[in-house]
């Protein structure tokens, strides 16, 4: 009898569900959208009279998904402390320096929090469809995650005035404590369009460079350190003078003089993230602005070898009418036959890069440092490196004796040695980069001691001196050749002139 009753019950339930789905389908098909929207609105209003709970959503991205919400990040960090105790489905991440484990709640998981006697629940949800494969022709809406806060309406005032402020404050403290600095790079131009995910990819930033280990004069090194620290503590000053809180540094000098090492030392000194911007992967100026928007504060934006990145070197010149006409004709021919490879070529202009550095969009975020590196500063457009864009120009030149002593202490743990006098004399007579000095001082086996490595450096300096002398002699010999050639040509012309006149040539 019980089994029959249960079967009848399930039959009734199934029939009811089917009827409900049928009615719902009829309403959606024949009922106008405006009417359905009106009914849904009043149904929610009616349900609100009987539902005593209030819901607050904190979305990861707002508006057109230009920038990640600081409130969402703070809630995420705050809930990481509670989720490990009560949540059943968790995500595992590593804290700063990979020393501790952080457990955070997984999607659609619920976590309960208590504050001043009130019970508050958080749920991590998401909207949109899963990301489609790279080769798929269908591009769905991107997934957007959000936290939903639920509490009884009697606690509305307490939640709005105290609890949310408590969550934001504690969340920011946890983020600072667990923050792991990262090295970012931008991907291919079409990756963001296909996946609709963030335009930057990142890895942990673990470069060990410090200013103490840089081969540079102590006075110049201290000047750079003070300039960086003053900038990081000058938020109120920049607001008072009406300038965006940013600063530009131009690092220039021959290859191997430590420009990349200087950037890493700057990041470690200020505890900033590093964004390595590859201009050749940026499609156009609009995409460059999107990249800028996603860059967080407390960061260093790096464009290395900017003289080689794009056609941004030299003075801006006016194009001739012939070149313009040829390009117009070529454009008409190529309108119906575009090469896919040409579409992937970066169209970032000098004007777009200048606006990126100090235009209206550059003020978003604040506390940013922009660094350009180049081996040939004379090739860059003056508008690109003027003060106000590249505020401080730092020349990283060949290794000095003081810089050598820093490297000797780092590599060999030696502060004085009888061979130092010979090295100092040779370094005054020839030029050598810090990279070459470091390579000579690097022990190649456990048998090599400090004296052997210093002898290797002396040998490298003597070879560099010989090469420099050979280049100088070759240059001088080339300088004398044109004079001899001119005399021969002049003598040849004198002997050939009478013959030319005899042939009937007329000189005017």
Short mmCIF file of C-alpha atoms in Angstrom, two decimals, residues 36-508:
data_model
loop_
_atom_site.label_atom_id
_atom_site.label_comp_id
_atom_site.label_asym_id
_atom_site.label_seq_id
_atom_site.Cartn_x
_atom_site.Cartn_y
_atom_site.Cartn_z
CA UNK A 36 6.51 39.56 -18.69
CA UNK A 37 8.95 42.19 -17.42
CA UNK A 38 6.09 43.96 -15.61
CA UNK A 39 4.90 40.72 -14.00
CA UNK A 40 8.42 39.74 -12.91
CA UNK A 41 8.95 43.16 -11.39
CA UNK A 42 5.78 42.94 -9.29
CA UNK A 43 6.45 39.32 -8.34
CA UNK A 44 9.81 40.37 -6.89
CA UNK A 45 8.14 43.27 -5.10
CA UNK A 46 5.47 40.97 -3.68
CA UNK A 47 8.07 38.44 -2.56
CA UNK A 48 9.93 41.24 -0.81
CA UNK A 49 7.08 41.75 1.62
CA UNK A 50 7.32 38.14 2.80
CA UNK A 51 11.11 37.65 2.54
CA UNK A 52 12.88 39.17 5.58
CA UNK A 53 16.38 38.82 4.09
CA UNK A 54 18.40 41.43 2.17
CA UNK A 55 20.93 40.55 -0.53
CA UNK A 56 24.01 42.60 -1.51
CA UNK A 57 26.15 41.65 -4.53
CA UNK A 58 29.85 42.50 -4.90
CA UNK A 59 30.90 41.93 -8.52
CA UNK A 60 34.46 41.26 -9.64
CA UNK A 61 34.14 43.62 -12.61
CA UNK A 62 31.80 46.55 -12.99
CA UNK A 63 30.55 48.41 -16.07
CA UNK A 64 32.30 47.27 -19.23
CA UNK A 65 34.83 45.09 -17.41
CA UNK A 66 37.66 47.60 -17.55
CA UNK A 67 39.03 47.28 -14.07
CA UNK A 68 38.84 44.72 -11.25
CA UNK A 69 36.85 45.86 -8.23
CA UNK A 70 38.89 46.69 -5.13
CA UNK A 71 35.85 45.80 -3.00
CA UNK A 72 35.70 42.32 -4.54
CA UNK A 73 39.41 41.74 -3.84
CA UNK A 74 38.98 42.87 -0.23
CA UNK A 75 35.99 40.54 0.31
CA UNK A 76 37.92 37.68 -1.27
CA UNK A 77 40.85 38.20 1.11
CA UNK A 78 38.58 38.63 4.16
CA UNK A 79 36.63 35.43 3.49
CA UNK A 80 39.82 33.40 3.03
CA UNK A 81 40.24 33.38 6.83
CA UNK A 82 36.71 32.02 7.44
CA UNK A 83 36.32 29.68 4.49
CA UNK A 84 39.03 27.29 5.67
CA UNK A 85 37.01 26.66 8.86
CA UNK A 86 33.47 26.21 7.53
CA UNK A 87 33.47 25.71 3.73
CA UNK A 88 33.45 22.19 2.30
CA UNK A 89 34.82 22.98 -1.16
CA UNK A 90 38.00 25.04 -1.17
CA UNK A 91 40.67 26.37 -3.54
CA UNK A 92 44.33 26.12 -2.55
CA UNK A 93 46.79 28.95 -3.19
CA UNK A 94 50.25 29.88 -1.94
CA UNK A 95 51.06 32.90 0.19
CA UNK A 96 53.96 35.30 -0.27
CA UNK A 97 57.33 33.56 -0.82
CA UNK A 98 55.47 30.23 -1.07
CA UNK A 99 55.79 29.66 2.67
CA UNK A 100 52.16 29.26 3.72
CA UNK A 101 49.00 27.80 2.19
CA UNK A 102 45.86 29.90 1.68
CA UNK A 103 42.47 28.18 1.39
CA UNK A 104 39.65 30.14 -0.22
CA UNK A 105 36.03 29.20 -0.99
CA UNK A 106 35.20 27.60 -4.32
CA UNK A 107 32.38 28.64 -6.65
CA UNK A 108 28.81 28.33 -5.32
CA UNK A 109 30.14 27.62 -1.84
CA UNK A 110 28.46 29.21 1.20
CA UNK A 111 30.33 30.64 4.20
CA UNK A 112 28.71 31.95 7.41
CA UNK A 113 30.16 34.89 9.34
CA UNK A 114 29.19 36.42 12.69
CA UNK A 115 29.43 40.09 13.61
CA UNK A 116 28.02 41.73 16.76
CA UNK A 117 25.55 38.90 17.24
CA UNK A 118 24.31 38.91 13.63
CA UNK A 119 24.60 35.85 11.38
CA UNK A 120 25.72 36.77 7.88
CA UNK A 121 26.19 34.45 4.91
CA UNK A 122 28.39 34.82 1.82
CA UNK A 123 28.04 32.86 -1.43
CA UNK A 124 30.47 32.92 -4.37
CA UNK A 125 28.56 32.81 -7.65
CA UNK A 126 29.17 33.57 -11.31
CA UNK A 127 27.27 34.62 -14.39
CA UNK A 128 27.92 33.98 -18.07
CA UNK A 129 28.93 30.83 -19.92
CA UNK A 130 32.22 28.91 -19.69
CA UNK A 131 35.07 30.05 -21.88
CA UNK A 132 34.97 28.59 -25.39
CA UNK A 133 37.98 26.85 -26.98
CA UNK A 134 40.45 29.00 -28.89
CA UNK A 135 39.37 27.60 -32.25
CA UNK A 136 35.64 27.95 -31.62
CA UNK A 137 33.67 30.31 -33.82
CA UNK A 138 31.19 31.00 -31.01
CA UNK A 139 32.19 33.68 -28.52
CA UNK A 140 30.04 33.54 -25.40
CA UNK A 141 29.72 36.23 -22.77
CA UNK A 142 32.66 36.15 -20.34
CA UNK A 143 32.24 34.62 -16.91
CA UNK A 144 31.78 37.20 -14.18
CA UNK A 145 32.17 36.17 -10.56
CA UNK A 146 30.46 37.86 -7.63
CA UNK A 147 29.96 37.50 -3.89
CA UNK A 148 26.39 37.66 -2.54
CA UNK A 149 25.95 38.87 1.02
CA UNK A 150 22.72 37.85 2.78
CA UNK A 151 21.48 39.13 6.17
CA UNK A 152 18.23 39.79 8.04
CA UNK A 153 16.67 43.18 7.45
CA UNK A 154 16.82 44.01 11.17
CA UNK A 155 20.62 44.32 10.79
CA UNK A 156 20.50 46.67 7.81
CA UNK A 157 21.91 49.70 9.64
CA UNK A 158 24.64 47.75 11.38
CA UNK A 159 25.74 46.06 8.13
CA UNK A 160 25.84 49.33 6.17
CA UNK A 161 27.66 51.38 8.83
CA UNK A 162 29.95 48.89 10.58
CA UNK A 163 30.20 45.45 9.04
CA UNK A 164 31.10 46.42 5.46
CA UNK A 165 33.73 48.86 6.72
CA UNK A 166 35.11 46.06 8.90
CA UNK A 167 35.29 43.70 5.89
CA UNK A 168 37.06 46.28 3.68
CA UNK A 169 39.62 47.15 6.36
CA UNK A 170 40.45 43.58 7.34
CA UNK A 171 40.51 42.46 3.70
CA UNK A 172 43.04 45.12 2.72
CA UNK A 173 45.25 44.21 5.70
CA UNK A 174 45.21 40.53 4.68
CA UNK A 175 46.00 41.43 1.06
CA UNK A 176 49.06 43.44 2.11
CA UNK A 177 50.22 40.64 4.40
CA UNK A 178 49.79 37.86 1.82
CA UNK A 179 50.68 39.91 -1.24
CA UNK A 180 53.03 38.16 -3.61
CA UNK A 181 54.64 40.48 -6.13
CA UNK A 182 54.21 39.44 -9.75
CA UNK A 183 55.82 39.90 -13.14
CA UNK A 184 53.23 40.57 -15.83
CA UNK A 185 53.42 40.44 -19.61
CA UNK A 186 50.84 41.14 -22.31
CA UNK A 187 49.92 38.36 -24.72
CA UNK A 188 49.04 38.28 -28.41
CA UNK A 189 46.71 40.95 -29.73
CA UNK A 190 43.81 38.55 -30.41
CA UNK A 191 43.93 36.57 -27.16
CA UNK A 192 41.80 38.97 -25.14
CA UNK A 193 39.23 39.28 -27.93
CA UNK A 194 38.75 35.51 -28.06
CA UNK A 195 38.77 34.65 -24.35
CA UNK A 196 37.55 37.97 -22.86
CA UNK A 197 39.89 37.36 -19.94
CA UNK A 198 42.45 39.73 -18.46
CA UNK A 199 44.95 41.12 -20.96
CA UNK A 200 47.93 40.37 -18.70
CA UNK A 201 49.55 37.04 -17.81
CA UNK A 202 51.64 36.80 -14.66
CA UNK A 203 54.22 34.75 -12.81
CA UNK A 204 55.69 35.33 -9.32
CA UNK A 205 58.38 38.00 -9.33
CA UNK A 206 61.43 36.44 -7.67
CA UNK A 207 64.37 38.42 -9.06
CA UNK A 208 66.98 38.75 -6.28
CA UNK A 209 68.60 42.03 -7.45
CA UNK A 210 69.27 44.67 -4.79
CA UNK A 211 70.87 48.08 -4.99
CA UNK A 212 73.63 46.83 -2.69
CA UNK A 213 74.75 44.38 -5.41
CA UNK A 214 74.65 46.81 -8.37
CA UNK A 215 78.05 47.81 -9.78
CA UNK A 216 77.69 51.58 -9.53
CA UNK A 217 79.24 54.52 -7.70
CA UNK A 218 77.84 54.79 -4.17
CA UNK A 219 76.88 58.46 -4.57
CA UNK A 220 74.91 57.88 -7.78
CA UNK A 221 73.26 54.79 -6.29
CA UNK A 222 72.14 56.69 -3.20
CA UNK A 223 70.71 59.47 -5.36
CA UNK A 224 68.50 56.98 -7.23
CA UNK A 225 67.35 55.30 -4.00
CA UNK A 226 66.36 58.61 -2.42
CA UNK A 227 64.50 59.65 -5.57
CA UNK A 228 62.49 56.40 -5.60
CA UNK A 229 61.64 56.51 -1.89
CA UNK A 230 60.62 60.17 -2.11
CA UNK A 231 58.25 59.35 -4.98
CA UNK A 232 56.61 56.44 -3.14
CA UNK A 233 55.84 58.70 -0.15
CA UNK A 234 54.62 61.77 -2.09
CA UNK A 235 50.94 61.03 -2.70
CA UNK A 236 49.79 64.24 -1.00
CA UNK A 237 52.45 66.29 -2.80
CA UNK A 238 51.33 65.11 -6.26
CA UNK A 239 47.69 65.80 -5.34
CA UNK A 240 48.58 69.30 -4.16
CA UNK A 241 50.44 70.27 -7.35
CA UNK A 242 47.75 68.71 -9.57
CA UNK A 243 49.83 65.98 -11.24
CA UNK A 244 49.19 62.29 -11.68
CA UNK A 245 51.08 60.18 -9.15
CA UNK A 246 53.61 58.69 -11.55
CA UNK A 247 57.25 59.13 -12.52
CA UNK A 248 59.26 58.23 -15.60
CA UNK A 249 62.81 56.88 -15.70
CA UNK A 250 64.97 56.55 -18.81
CA UNK A 251 67.80 54.00 -18.48
CA UNK A 252 70.31 54.25 -21.31
CA UNK A 253 73.77 52.94 -22.01
CA UNK A 254 75.66 50.23 -23.91
CA UNK A 255 74.48 46.60 -23.76
CA UNK A 256 75.52 44.74 -20.63
CA UNK A 257 75.54 47.74 -18.29
CA UNK A 258 72.76 46.45 -15.98
CA UNK A 259 69.57 48.17 -17.14
CA UNK A 260 67.34 45.14 -16.48
CA UNK A 261 69.05 44.54 -13.13
CA UNK A 262 68.37 48.16 -12.18
CA UNK A 263 64.64 47.67 -12.87
CA UNK A 264 64.54 44.56 -10.66
CA UNK A 265 66.35 46.43 -7.88
CA UNK A 266 63.83 49.29 -8.13
CA UNK A 267 60.92 46.83 -7.82
CA UNK A 268 62.47 45.10 -4.81
CA UNK A 269 63.22 48.40 -3.08
CA UNK A 270 59.64 49.69 -3.40
CA UNK A 271 57.90 46.28 -3.24
CA UNK A 272 56.17 46.97 -6.57
CA UNK A 273 54.84 44.64 -9.26
CA UNK A 274 56.49 44.74 -12.71
CA UNK A 275 54.53 44.99 -15.98
CA UNK A 276 56.75 44.12 -18.95
CA UNK A 277 54.94 45.74 -21.89
CA UNK A 278 55.72 44.23 -25.31
CA UNK A 279 54.63 46.93 -27.76
CA UNK A 280 54.89 44.70 -30.82
CA UNK A 281 52.06 42.54 -29.41
CA UNK A 282 49.72 45.52 -28.98
CA UNK A 283 47.30 45.86 -31.89
CA UNK A 284 46.59 49.59 -31.73
CA UNK A 285 46.31 52.63 -29.44
CA UNK A 286 42.91 51.51 -28.10
CA UNK A 287 44.33 48.20 -26.90
CA UNK A 288 47.25 50.07 -25.34
CA UNK A 289 44.77 52.08 -23.24
CA UNK A 290 42.98 48.88 -22.18
CA UNK A 291 46.29 47.46 -20.99
CA UNK A 292 46.94 50.64 -19.01
CA UNK A 293 43.54 50.43 -17.30
CA UNK A 294 44.25 46.90 -16.01
CA UNK A 295 47.59 47.89 -14.47
CA UNK A 296 47.31 48.15 -10.69
CA UNK A 297 48.88 50.77 -8.46
CA UNK A 298 52.28 50.12 -6.85
CA UNK A 299 53.70 48.93 -10.15
CA UNK A 300 56.56 49.54 -12.58
CA UNK A 301 55.68 49.60 -16.27
CA UNK A 302 58.69 48.57 -18.35
CA UNK A 303 59.29 48.99 -22.08
CA UNK A 304 62.74 47.56 -22.78
CA UNK A 305 64.76 48.49 -25.87
CA UNK A 306 62.16 51.01 -26.92
CA UNK A 307 64.30 52.04 -29.89
CA UNK A 308 63.73 48.52 -31.29
CA UNK A 309 60.09 48.01 -30.21
CA UNK A 310 58.32 50.03 -32.90
CA UNK A 311 59.05 52.73 -35.46
CA UNK A 312 59.19 55.41 -32.76
CA UNK A 313 62.75 56.62 -33.28
CA UNK A 314 64.00 59.77 -34.94
CA UNK A 315 62.21 63.01 -35.65
CA UNK A 316 58.66 63.08 -36.99
CA UNK A 317 58.78 63.95 -40.70
CA UNK A 318 56.20 65.04 -43.22
CA UNK A 319 55.52 62.55 -45.95
CA UNK A 320 55.89 63.61 -49.54
CA UNK A 321 52.90 63.84 -51.85
CA UNK A 322 54.27 61.00 -53.94
CA UNK A 323 54.44 58.67 -50.95
CA UNK A 324 50.89 59.63 -49.99
CA UNK A 325 49.57 58.96 -53.49
CA UNK A 326 51.38 55.62 -53.69
CA UNK A 327 49.91 54.55 -50.34
CA UNK A 328 46.41 55.59 -51.40
CA UNK A 329 46.68 53.55 -54.60
CA UNK A 330 48.09 50.60 -52.72
CA UNK A 331 45.28 50.87 -50.15
CA UNK A 332 42.64 50.70 -52.87
CA UNK A 333 44.21 47.56 -54.30
CA UNK A 334 44.41 45.85 -50.92
CA UNK A 335 40.88 46.61 -49.70
CA UNK A 336 39.53 43.32 -51.12
CA UNK A 337 42.62 41.21 -50.40
CA UNK A 338 43.93 41.68 -46.86
CA UNK A 339 46.77 39.52 -45.64
CA UNK A 340 46.05 38.04 -42.18
CA UNK A 341 49.70 38.58 -41.22
CA UNK A 342 49.41 42.31 -41.93
CA UNK A 343 46.36 42.57 -39.68
CA UNK A 344 48.45 41.31 -36.76
CA UNK A 345 51.05 44.07 -37.21
CA UNK A 346 51.04 46.58 -34.37
CA UNK A 347 49.58 49.98 -35.25
CA UNK A 348 50.62 51.76 -32.06
CA UNK A 349 51.70 55.29 -32.93
CA UNK A 350 54.02 57.73 -31.23
CA UNK A 351 51.02 59.87 -30.31
CA UNK A 352 49.31 56.87 -28.70
CA UNK A 353 52.41 56.06 -26.67
CA UNK A 354 52.76 59.68 -25.53
CA UNK A 355 49.14 59.67 -24.33
CA UNK A 356 49.84 56.37 -22.57
CA UNK A 357 52.69 57.99 -20.64
CA UNK A 358 51.16 61.30 -19.57
CA UNK A 359 47.72 61.64 -21.17
CA UNK A 360 44.36 61.69 -19.42
CA UNK A 361 44.33 57.89 -19.06
CA UNK A 362 47.72 57.84 -17.31
CA UNK A 363 46.17 59.21 -14.10
CA UNK A 364 44.12 56.04 -13.53
CA UNK A 365 45.44 53.99 -10.63
CA UNK A 366 48.27 56.16 -9.35
CA UNK A 367 51.63 55.25 -7.80
CA UNK A 368 53.15 54.00 -11.02
CA UNK A 369 56.66 54.19 -12.41
CA UNK A 370 57.29 54.04 -16.16
CA UNK A 371 60.73 52.86 -17.27
CA UNK A 372 62.17 52.99 -20.77
CA UNK A 373 65.47 51.31 -21.62
CA UNK A 374 67.56 51.89 -24.73
CA UNK A 375 71.07 51.34 -26.01
CA UNK A 376 70.91 54.35 -28.33
CA UNK A 377 69.25 57.32 -26.64
CA UNK A 378 70.09 59.59 -29.57
CA UNK A 379 67.69 57.64 -31.81
CA UNK A 380 64.62 58.39 -29.69
CA UNK A 381 62.21 61.19 -30.50
CA UNK A 382 62.81 64.13 -28.11
CA UNK A 383 59.06 64.33 -27.43
CA UNK A 384 59.20 60.82 -25.98
CA UNK A 385 61.95 61.43 -23.43
CA UNK A 386 61.44 65.05 -22.43
CA UNK A 387 61.08 65.98 -18.75
CA UNK A 388 57.56 65.38 -17.57
CA UNK A 389 57.45 62.05 -19.42
CA UNK A 390 60.86 60.62 -18.61
CA UNK A 391 61.53 62.71 -15.51
CA UNK A 392 64.90 61.22 -14.59
CA UNK A 393 67.54 60.12 -17.08
CA UNK A 394 70.00 57.56 -15.70
CA UNK A 395 73.08 56.68 -17.73
CA UNK A 396 74.41 53.20 -17.07
CA UNK A 397 77.88 53.24 -18.57
CA UNK A 398 80.96 51.05 -18.48
CA UNK A 399 82.20 49.57 -15.23
CA UNK A 400 84.29 51.81 -12.98
CA UNK A 401 86.83 50.65 -10.41
CA UNK A 402 84.34 51.39 -7.62
CA UNK A 403 81.77 49.27 -9.41
CA UNK A 404 84.34 46.49 -9.78
CA UNK A 405 84.91 46.46 -6.02
CA UNK A 406 81.20 45.91 -5.47
CA UNK A 407 81.24 42.95 -7.85
CA UNK A 408 84.41 41.53 -6.28
CA UNK A 409 82.76 41.62 -2.88
CA UNK A 410 79.59 39.98 -4.23
CA UNK A 411 81.26 37.24 -6.26
CA UNK A 412 84.49 36.56 -4.37
CA UNK A 413 83.85 37.99 -0.87
CA UNK A 414 87.03 40.01 -1.33
CA UNK A 415 87.38 43.69 -0.40
CA UNK A 416 91.14 44.06 -0.96
CA UNK A 417 93.76 42.16 -2.94
CA UNK A 418 97.26 42.85 -4.37
CA UNK A 419 95.85 42.50 -7.93
CA UNK A 420 93.42 45.40 -7.38
CA UNK A 421 96.10 47.94 -8.31
CA UNK A 422 96.70 46.29 -11.71
CA UNK A 423 92.97 46.07 -12.35
CA UNK A 424 92.48 49.74 -11.48
CA UNK A 425 95.21 50.79 -13.93
CA UNK A 426 93.78 48.67 -16.75
CA UNK A 427 90.23 49.93 -16.13
CA UNK A 428 91.46 53.50 -16.54
CA UNK A 429 92.99 52.58 -19.90
CA UNK A 430 90.11 50.60 -21.43
CA UNK A 431 86.34 50.16 -21.27
CA UNK A 432 84.53 47.04 -20.07
CA UNK A 433 80.90 46.46 -19.18
CA UNK A 434 79.76 45.24 -15.75
CA UNK A 435 78.42 42.08 -17.45
CA UNK A 436 81.90 41.25 -18.78
CA UNK A 437 83.45 41.95 -15.37
CA UNK A 438 80.89 39.69 -13.66
CA UNK A 439 81.55 36.89 -16.15
CA UNK A 440 85.31 37.09 -15.53
CA UNK A 441 84.81 37.03 -11.75
CA UNK A 442 82.38 34.11 -11.86
CA UNK A 443 84.14 30.94 -10.57
CA UNK A 444 83.91 28.23 -13.23
CA UNK A 445 84.75 25.38 -10.84
CA UNK A 446 85.30 24.73 -7.14
CA UNK A 447 89.07 24.82 -7.71
CA UNK A 448 89.09 28.46 -8.81
CA UNK A 449 89.87 30.83 -5.95
CA UNK A 450 89.75 34.63 -5.77
CA UNK A 451 93.23 35.10 -7.24
CA UNK A 452 92.39 32.95 -10.26
CA UNK A 453 89.18 34.88 -10.95
CA UNK A 454 90.96 38.21 -10.61
CA UNK A 455 93.62 36.98 -13.04
CA UNK A 456 90.83 36.09 -15.47
CA UNK A 457 89.59 39.67 -15.22
CA UNK A 458 93.07 41.06 -15.88
CA UNK A 459 93.30 38.87 -18.97
CA UNK A 460 89.88 40.07 -20.15
CA UNK A 461 90.92 43.70 -19.63
CA UNK A 462 94.14 43.22 -21.60
CA UNK A 463 92.25 41.60 -24.46
CA UNK A 464 89.71 44.43 -24.46
CA UNK A 465 92.60 46.92 -24.55
CA UNK A 466 94.17 45.19 -27.54
CA UNK A 467 90.85 45.09 -29.42
CA UNK A 468 90.28 48.78 -28.75
CA UNK A 469 93.78 49.61 -30.05
CA UNK A 470 93.20 47.54 -33.20
CA UNK A 471 89.88 49.25 -33.86
CA UNK A 472 91.48 52.65 -33.38
CA UNK A 473 94.31 51.83 -35.79
CA UNK A 474 91.86 50.48 -38.35
CA UNK A 475 89.76 53.62 -38.06
CA UNK A 476 92.78 55.85 -38.55
CA UNK A 477 93.86 53.89 -41.62
CA UNK A 478 90.39 54.23 -43.11
CA UNK A 479 90.51 57.96 -42.47
CA UNK A 480 93.67 58.32 -44.58
CA UNK A 481 92.42 56.32 -47.59
CA UNK A 482 89.96 58.92 -49.00
CA UNK A 483 92.74 61.55 -49.31
CA UNK A 484 94.87 59.24 -51.47
CA UNK A 485 91.89 58.29 -53.59
CA UNK A 486 90.98 61.97 -54.18
CA UNK A 487 94.47 62.77 -55.43
CA UNK A 488 94.42 59.85 -57.84
CA UNK A 489 91.00 60.86 -59.14
CA UNK A 490 92.12 64.47 -59.57
CA UNK A 491 95.25 63.37 -61.49
CA UNK A 492 93.17 61.12 -63.69
CA UNK A 493 90.76 63.97 -64.45
CA UNK A 494 93.65 66.27 -65.46
CA UNK A 495 94.99 63.70 -67.91
CA UNK A 496 91.56 62.98 -69.38
CA UNK A 497 90.37 66.59 -69.82
CA UNK A 498 92.20 67.37 -73.14
CA UNK A 499 90.91 64.13 -74.64
CA UNK A 500 87.37 65.12 -73.68
CA UNK A 501 87.75 68.49 -75.42
CA UNK A 502 89.09 66.88 -78.56
CA UNK A 503 85.97 64.71 -78.69
CA UNK A 504 83.82 67.82 -79.03
CA UNK A 505 82.68 68.23 -75.40
CA UNK A 506 81.63 71.75 -74.45
CA UNK A 507 82.32 73.02 -70.94
CA UNK A 508 80.00 75.74 -69.64
#
